[in-house]
PDB file of C-alpha atoms in Angstrom:
ATOM      1  CA  UNK J 768       4.057  26.794  -0.957  1.00 32.00           C
ATOM      2  CA  UNK J 769       4.586  23.434  -0.509  1.00 48.00           C
ATOM      3  CA  UNK J 770       7.727  21.047  -1.224  1.00 55.00           C
ATOM      4  CA  UNK J 771       7.301  18.275  -3.712  1.00 76.00           C
ATOM      5  CA  UNK J 772       7.354  14.422  -2.202  1.00 83.00           C
ATOM      6  CA  UNK J 773       9.690  12.604  -2.894  1.00 87.00           C
ATOM      7  CA  UNK J 774       8.776   9.252  -5.020  1.00 93.00           C
ATOM      8  CA  UNK J 775      10.380   6.717  -7.067  1.00 96.00           C
ATOM      9  CA  UNK J 776       9.079   3.546  -9.063  1.00 97.00           C
ATOM     10  CA  UNK J 777      12.089   0.894 -10.035  1.00 97.00           C
ATOM     11  CA  UNK J 778      11.538  -2.117 -11.640  1.00 96.00           C
ATOM     12  CA  UNK J 779      14.492  -4.950 -11.173  1.00 94.00           C
ATOM     13  CA  UNK J 780      12.991  -7.304 -13.959  1.00 87.00           C
ATOM     14  CA  UNK J 781      16.389  -9.351 -13.021  1.00 93.00           C
ATOM     15  CA  UNK J 782      15.478  -9.745  -9.557  1.00 96.00           C
ATOM     16  CA  UNK J 783      11.807 -10.218 -10.421  1.00 97.00           C
ATOM     17  CA  UNK J 784      11.457  -6.727  -7.688  1.00 97.00           C
ATOM     18  CA  UNK J 785       9.595  -3.250  -8.274  1.00 97.00           C
ATOM     19  CA  UNK J 786      11.409  -1.187  -4.935  1.00 97.00           C
ATOM     20  CA  UNK J 787       9.348   2.024  -4.312  1.00 97.00           C
ATOM     21  CA  UNK J 788      10.112   4.962  -2.647  1.00 97.00           C
ATOM     22  CA  UNK J 789       7.510   7.737  -1.297  1.00 97.00           C
ATOM     23  CA  UNK J 790       7.731   9.883   1.144  1.00 97.00           C
ATOM     24  CA  UNK J 791       5.017  11.886   3.253  1.00 96.00           C
ATOM     25  CA  UNK J 792       4.731  15.078   5.266  1.00 94.00           C
ATOM     26  CA  UNK J 793       3.400  13.119   8.745  1.00 95.00           C
ATOM     27  CA  UNK J 794       5.470  11.453  11.783  1.00 94.00           C
ATOM     28  CA  UNK J 795       6.316   8.218  10.809  1.00 96.00           C
ATOM     29  CA  UNK J 796       3.638   6.844  14.028  1.00 96.00           C
ATOM     30  CA  UNK J 797       1.197   8.616  11.512  1.00 96.00           C
ATOM     31  CA  UNK J 798       1.770   7.115   8.855  1.00 97.00           C
ATOM     32  CA  UNK J 799       2.173   3.759  10.031  1.00 98.00           C
ATOM     33  CA  UNK J 800      -1.177   3.841  11.376  1.00 97.00           C
ATOM     34  CA  UNK J 801      -2.701   4.801   8.436  1.00 97.00           C
ATOM     35  CA  UNK J 802      -1.248   1.457   7.091  1.00 98.00           C
ATOM     36  CA  UNK J 803      -2.094  -0.919   9.363  1.00 98.00           C
ATOM     37  CA  UNK J 804      -6.166   0.567  10.311  1.00 97.00           C
ATOM     38  CA  UNK J 805      -8.022  -0.813   8.920  1.00 97.00           C
ATOM     39  CA  UNK J 806     -10.462   2.381   9.744  1.00 97.00           C
ATOM     40  CA  UNK J 807      -7.937   4.654   7.907  1.00 97.00           C
ATOM     41  CA  UNK J 808      -7.181   2.056   5.281  1.00 98.00           C
ATOM     42  CA  UNK J 809     -10.620   2.612   4.295  1.00 98.00           C
ATOM     43  CA  UNK J 810     -10.378   5.953   3.661  1.00 97.00           C
ATOM     44  CA  UNK J 811      -7.068   6.108   1.182  1.00 98.00           C
ATOM     45  CA  UNK J 812      -6.183   2.812   0.179  1.00 98.00           C
ATOM     46  CA  UNK J 813      -7.739   2.698  -3.741  1.00 97.00           C
ATOM     47  CA  UNK J 814      -6.373   4.826  -6.538  1.00 96.00           C
ATOM     48  CA  UNK J 815      -8.859   7.604  -7.478  1.00 95.00           C
ATOM     49  CA  UNK J 816     -11.877   6.786  -8.203  1.00 96.00           C
ATOM     50  CA  UNK J 817     -12.537   3.895  -6.393  1.00 97.00           C
ATOM     51  CA  UNK J 818     -12.624   3.264  -2.723  1.00 97.00           C
ATOM     52  CA  UNK J 819     -12.342   0.717  -0.514  1.00 98.00           C
ATOM     53  CA  UNK J 820     -14.025  -1.247   1.619  1.00 98.00           C
ATOM     54  CA  UNK J 821     -12.096  -3.755   4.429  1.00 98.00           C
ATOM     55  CA  UNK J 822     -14.528  -7.129   5.024  1.00 98.00           C
ATOM     56  CA  UNK J 823     -11.746  -8.727   8.061  1.00 98.00           C
ATOM     57  CA  UNK J 824      -8.332  -7.104   8.895  1.00 98.00           C
ATOM     58  CA  UNK J 825      -5.985  -8.882  11.863  1.00 98.00           C
ATOM     59  CA  UNK J 826      -2.795  -6.702  11.446  1.00 98.00           C
ATOM     60  CA  UNK J 827      -1.136  -9.091  13.532  1.00 98.00           C
ATOM     61  CA  UNK J 828       1.018 -12.277  12.444  1.00 98.00           C
ATOM     62  CA  UNK J 829      -0.426 -14.891  10.879  1.00 98.00           C
ATOM     63  CA  UNK J 830      -3.374 -12.270  10.273  1.00 98.00           C
ATOM     64  CA  UNK J 831      -4.857 -10.976   6.929  1.00 98.00           C
ATOM     65  CA  UNK J 832      -6.372  -7.981   5.232  1.00 98.00           C
ATOM     66  CA  UNK J 833      -9.106  -8.760   3.284  1.00 98.00           C
ATOM     67  CA  UNK J 834     -10.593  -6.075   1.122  1.00 98.00           C
ATOM     68  CA  UNK J 835     -12.216  -4.360  -1.786  1.00 98.00           C
ATOM     69  CA  UNK J 836     -11.858  -1.744  -4.042  1.00 98.00           C
ATOM     70  CA  UNK J 837     -14.710  -0.573  -5.091  1.00 98.00           C
ATOM     71  CA  UNK J 838     -16.129   1.368  -9.036  1.00 97.00           C
ATOM     72  CA  UNK J 839     -18.144   4.121  -8.809  1.00 97.00           C
ATOM     73  CA  UNK J 840     -20.538   2.133 -10.042  1.00 97.00           C
ATOM     74  CA  UNK J 841     -19.935  -0.905  -7.747  1.00 97.00           C
ATOM     75  CA  UNK J 842     -17.370  -3.397  -9.041  1.00 97.00           C
ATOM     76  CA  UNK J 843     -15.771  -4.594  -6.690  1.00 98.00           C
ATOM     77  CA  UNK J 844     -11.830  -6.025  -7.146  1.00 97.00           C
ATOM     78  CA  UNK J 845     -11.177  -7.840  -4.303  1.00 98.00           C
ATOM     79  CA  UNK J 846      -8.106  -8.540  -2.437  1.00 98.00           C
ATOM     80  CA  UNK J 847      -5.988 -10.063   0.531  1.00 98.00           C
ATOM     81  CA  UNK J 848      -2.972  -9.193   2.088  1.00 98.00           C
ATOM     82  CA  UNK J 849      -1.609 -12.031   4.969  1.00 98.00           C
ATOM     83  CA  UNK J 850       0.939 -10.513   6.736  1.00 98.00           C
ATOM     84  CA  UNK J 851       4.510 -12.364   7.613  1.00 98.00           C
ATOM     85  CA  UNK J 852       6.325 -10.244   9.553  1.00 98.00           C
ATOM     86  CA  UNK J 853       5.770  -7.176  11.553  1.00 98.00           C
ATOM     87  CA  UNK J 854       7.606  -4.979  13.983  1.00 98.00           C
ATOM     88  CA  UNK J 855       5.557  -1.545  15.378  1.00 97.00           C
ATOM     89  CA  UNK J 856       6.391   1.548  13.037  1.00 97.00           C
ATOM     90  CA  UNK J 857       9.720   0.224  11.495  1.00 98.00           C
ATOM     91  CA  UNK J 858       8.634  -2.228   9.471  1.00 98.00           C
ATOM     92  CA  UNK J 859       6.037  -5.712   8.064  1.00 98.00           C
ATOM     93  CA  UNK J 860       5.551  -8.737   5.438  1.00 98.00           C
ATOM     94  CA  UNK J 861       2.874  -9.240   3.559  1.00 98.00           C
ATOM     95  CA  UNK J 862       1.660 -11.802   0.841  1.00 98.00           C
ATOM     96  CA  UNK J 863      -0.743  -9.428  -1.603  1.00 97.00           C
ATOM     97  CA  UNK J 864      -2.987 -11.030  -4.127  1.00 97.00           C
ATOM     98  CA  UNK J 865      -6.157 -10.750  -5.504  1.00 97.00           C
ATOM     99  CA  UNK J 866      -8.880 -13.374  -3.862  1.00 98.00           C
ATOM    100  CA  UNK J 867     -12.625 -13.108  -4.514  1.00 98.00           C
ATOM    101  CA  UNK J 868     -15.302 -12.622  -2.168  1.00 97.00           C
ATOM    102  CA  UNK J 869     -14.829 -15.143   0.220  1.00 98.00           C
ATOM    103  CA  UNK J 870     -11.116 -14.443   0.581  1.00 97.00           C
ATOM    104  CA  UNK J 871      -9.916 -17.098  -1.673  1.00 97.00           C
ATOM    105  CA  UNK J 872      -6.535 -16.156  -3.711  1.00 97.00           C
ATOM    106  CA  UNK J 873      -6.360 -15.997  -7.233  1.00 96.00           C
ATOM    107  CA  UNK J 874      -4.053 -18.825  -8.698  1.00 93.00           C
ATOM    108  CA  UNK J 875      -3.983 -16.854 -12.083  1.00 92.00           C
ATOM    109  CA  UNK J 876      -3.120 -13.759 -11.453  1.00 93.00           C
ATOM    110  CA  UNK J 877       0.908 -12.480  -9.394  1.00 92.00           C
ATOM    111  CA  UNK J 878       0.880 -12.319  -5.757  1.00 95.00           C
ATOM    112  CA  UNK J 879       3.689 -10.779  -4.294  1.00 97.00           C
ATOM    113  CA  UNK J 880       5.686  -9.960  -1.166  1.00 98.00           C
ATOM    114  CA  UNK J 881       5.846  -6.737  -0.177  1.00 98.00           C
ATOM    115  CA  UNK J 882       8.447  -5.302   2.203  1.00 98.00           C
ATOM    116  CA  UNK J 883       7.213  -2.717   3.725  1.00 98.00           C
ATOM    117  CA  UNK J 884       9.569  -0.253   5.907  1.00 98.00           C
ATOM    118  CA  UNK J 885       9.281   3.527   7.760  1.00 98.00           C
ATOM    119  CA  UNK J 886      12.216   5.893   8.106  1.00 98.00           C
ATOM    120  CA  UNK J 887      12.335   9.078   9.517  1.00 97.00           C
ATOM    121  CA  UNK J 888      13.143  11.854   7.328  1.00 93.00           C
ATOM    122  CA  UNK J 889      13.858  15.025   9.553  1.00 89.00           C
ATOM    123  CA  UNK J 890       9.872  16.228  10.041  1.00 89.00           C
ATOM    124  CA  UNK J 891       8.721  13.400   7.077  1.00 94.00           C
ATOM    125  CA  UNK J 892       8.908   9.964   6.667  1.00 97.00           C
ATOM    126  CA  UNK J 893      10.149   7.721   3.645  1.00 97.00           C
ATOM    127  CA  UNK J 894       7.686   4.017   3.351  1.00 98.00           C
ATOM    128  CA  UNK J 895      10.288   1.559   1.386  1.00 98.00           C
ATOM    129  CA  UNK J 896       8.621  -0.794  -0.300  1.00 98.00           C
ATOM    130  CA  UNK J 897       9.899  -3.805  -1.911  1.00 98.00           C
ATOM    131  CA  UNK J 898       7.454  -5.914  -3.862  1.00 98.00           C
ATOM    132  CA  UNK J 899       8.771  -9.322  -4.876  1.00 98.00           C
ATOM    133  CA  UNK J 900       7.489 -11.312  -7.706  1.00 97.00           C
ATOM    134  CA  UNK J 901       8.000 -14.790  -8.610  1.00 96.00           C
ATOM    135  CA  UNK J 902       8.824 -13.950 -12.152  1.00 96.00           C
ATOM    136  CA  UNK J 903       9.948 -11.343 -14.019  1.00 94.00           C
ATOM    137  CA  UNK J 904       6.310 -12.387 -16.374  1.00 94.00           C
ATOM    138  CA  UNK J 905       4.489 -11.225 -13.183  1.00 94.00           C
ATOM    139  CA  UNK J 906       6.327  -8.282 -12.795  1.00 95.00           C
ATOM    140  CA  UNK J 907       5.795  -6.902 -16.078  1.00 94.00           C
ATOM    141  CA  UNK J 908       1.381  -8.122 -15.436  1.00 94.00           C
ATOM    142  CA  UNK J 909       1.502  -5.908 -12.758  1.00 94.00           C
ATOM    143  CA  UNK J 910       2.959  -3.211 -14.508  1.00 94.00           C
ATOM    144  CA  UNK J 911       0.559  -3.456 -17.630  1.00 94.00           C
ATOM    145  CA  UNK J 912      -2.321  -4.227 -15.145  1.00 93.00           C
ATOM    146  CA  UNK J 913      -0.967  -0.326 -14.394  1.00 94.00           C
ATOM    147  CA  UNK J 914       0.283  -0.759 -10.518  1.00 95.00           C
ATOM    148  CA  UNK J 915       2.530   2.564 -11.714  1.00 95.00           C
ATOM    149  CA  UNK J 916       0.127   5.153 -11.535  1.00 96.00           C
ATOM    150  CA  UNK J 917      -2.642   3.311  -9.244  1.00 95.00           C
ATOM    151  CA  UNK J 918       0.231   3.328  -6.772  1.00 95.00           C
ATOM    152  CA  UNK J 919       0.779   7.160  -7.229  1.00 95.00           C
ATOM    153  CA  UNK J 920      -3.026   8.069  -7.356  1.00 96.00           C
ATOM    154  CA  UNK J 921      -3.124   6.106  -4.178  1.00 97.00           C
ATOM    155  CA  UNK J 922      -0.355   7.441  -2.405  1.00 96.00           C
ATOM    156  CA  UNK J 923      -2.133  11.108  -3.239  1.00 96.00           C
ATOM    157  CA  UNK J 924      -4.489   9.126  -1.557  1.00 97.00           C
ATOM    158  CA  UNK J 925      -3.016   9.056   1.984  1.00 97.00           C
ATOM    159  CA  UNK J 926      -1.632  12.452   1.357  1.00 95.00           C
ATOM    160  CA  UNK J 927      -4.630  14.168   1.404  1.00 95.00           C
ATOM    161  CA  UNK J 928      -5.642  11.557   4.118  1.00 97.00           C
ATOM    162  CA  UNK J 929      -2.696  12.923   6.853  1.00 96.00           C
ATOM    163  CA  UNK J 930      -3.109  16.690   5.945  1.00 93.00           C
ATOM    164  CA  UNK J 931      -7.765  15.888   6.830  1.00 93.00           C
ATOM    165  CA  UNK J 932      -5.981  14.792  10.225  1.00 93.00           C
ATOM    166  CA  UNK J 933      -4.261  18.206  10.755  1.00 75.00           C
ATOM    167  CA  UNK J 934      -0.802  16.339  11.236  1.00 43.00           C
ATOM    168  CA  UNK J 935       0.860  17.441   8.090  1.00 41.00           C
ATOM    169  CA  UNK J 936       4.328  19.616   9.393  1.00 41.00           C
ATOM    170  CA  UNK J 937       4.398  22.560   7.085  1.00 42.00           C
ATOM    171  CA  UNK J 938       7.479  22.662   4.988  1.00 36.00           C
ATOM    172  CA  UNK J 939       9.294  26.021   4.267  1.00 31.00           C
ATOM    173  CA  UNK J 940      11.243  25.724   1.250  1.00 30.00           C
TER     174      UNK J 940
END
């Protein structure tokens, strides 16, 4: 039987932040690759039943990832992640925001800074994501748009991809 993987979603409105901790049953290098390579991101980075399609990816400081999340009926939601800091297989930081097809960030939607850290947890990898917003109102807006459930669904897709890639460690209870 597969052991449960840790998932924690904590909101701190005083600090205008959300901290997400999630375990994955795979090694840190593979989990890092799934977060940083377009061909892998396109296979998991959207809540079900949406899919992801990358328009541009340049994973380097000063680079960005411009992608669309697409509904089954073809509606697109464009997003942009601008990379600010990268320490391979340990962490990266980026500005996240909704944008248009040309990559222009939508100033009417909350933009956040994501700090994503990868640590070994035995045969698993723990990913800790600190999402920093400009205000408590922006935090509430993100929560109201379904961030928690959407993120949980998205991360379950990463579990499925890791299993498909054949790198999932057998966990014994």
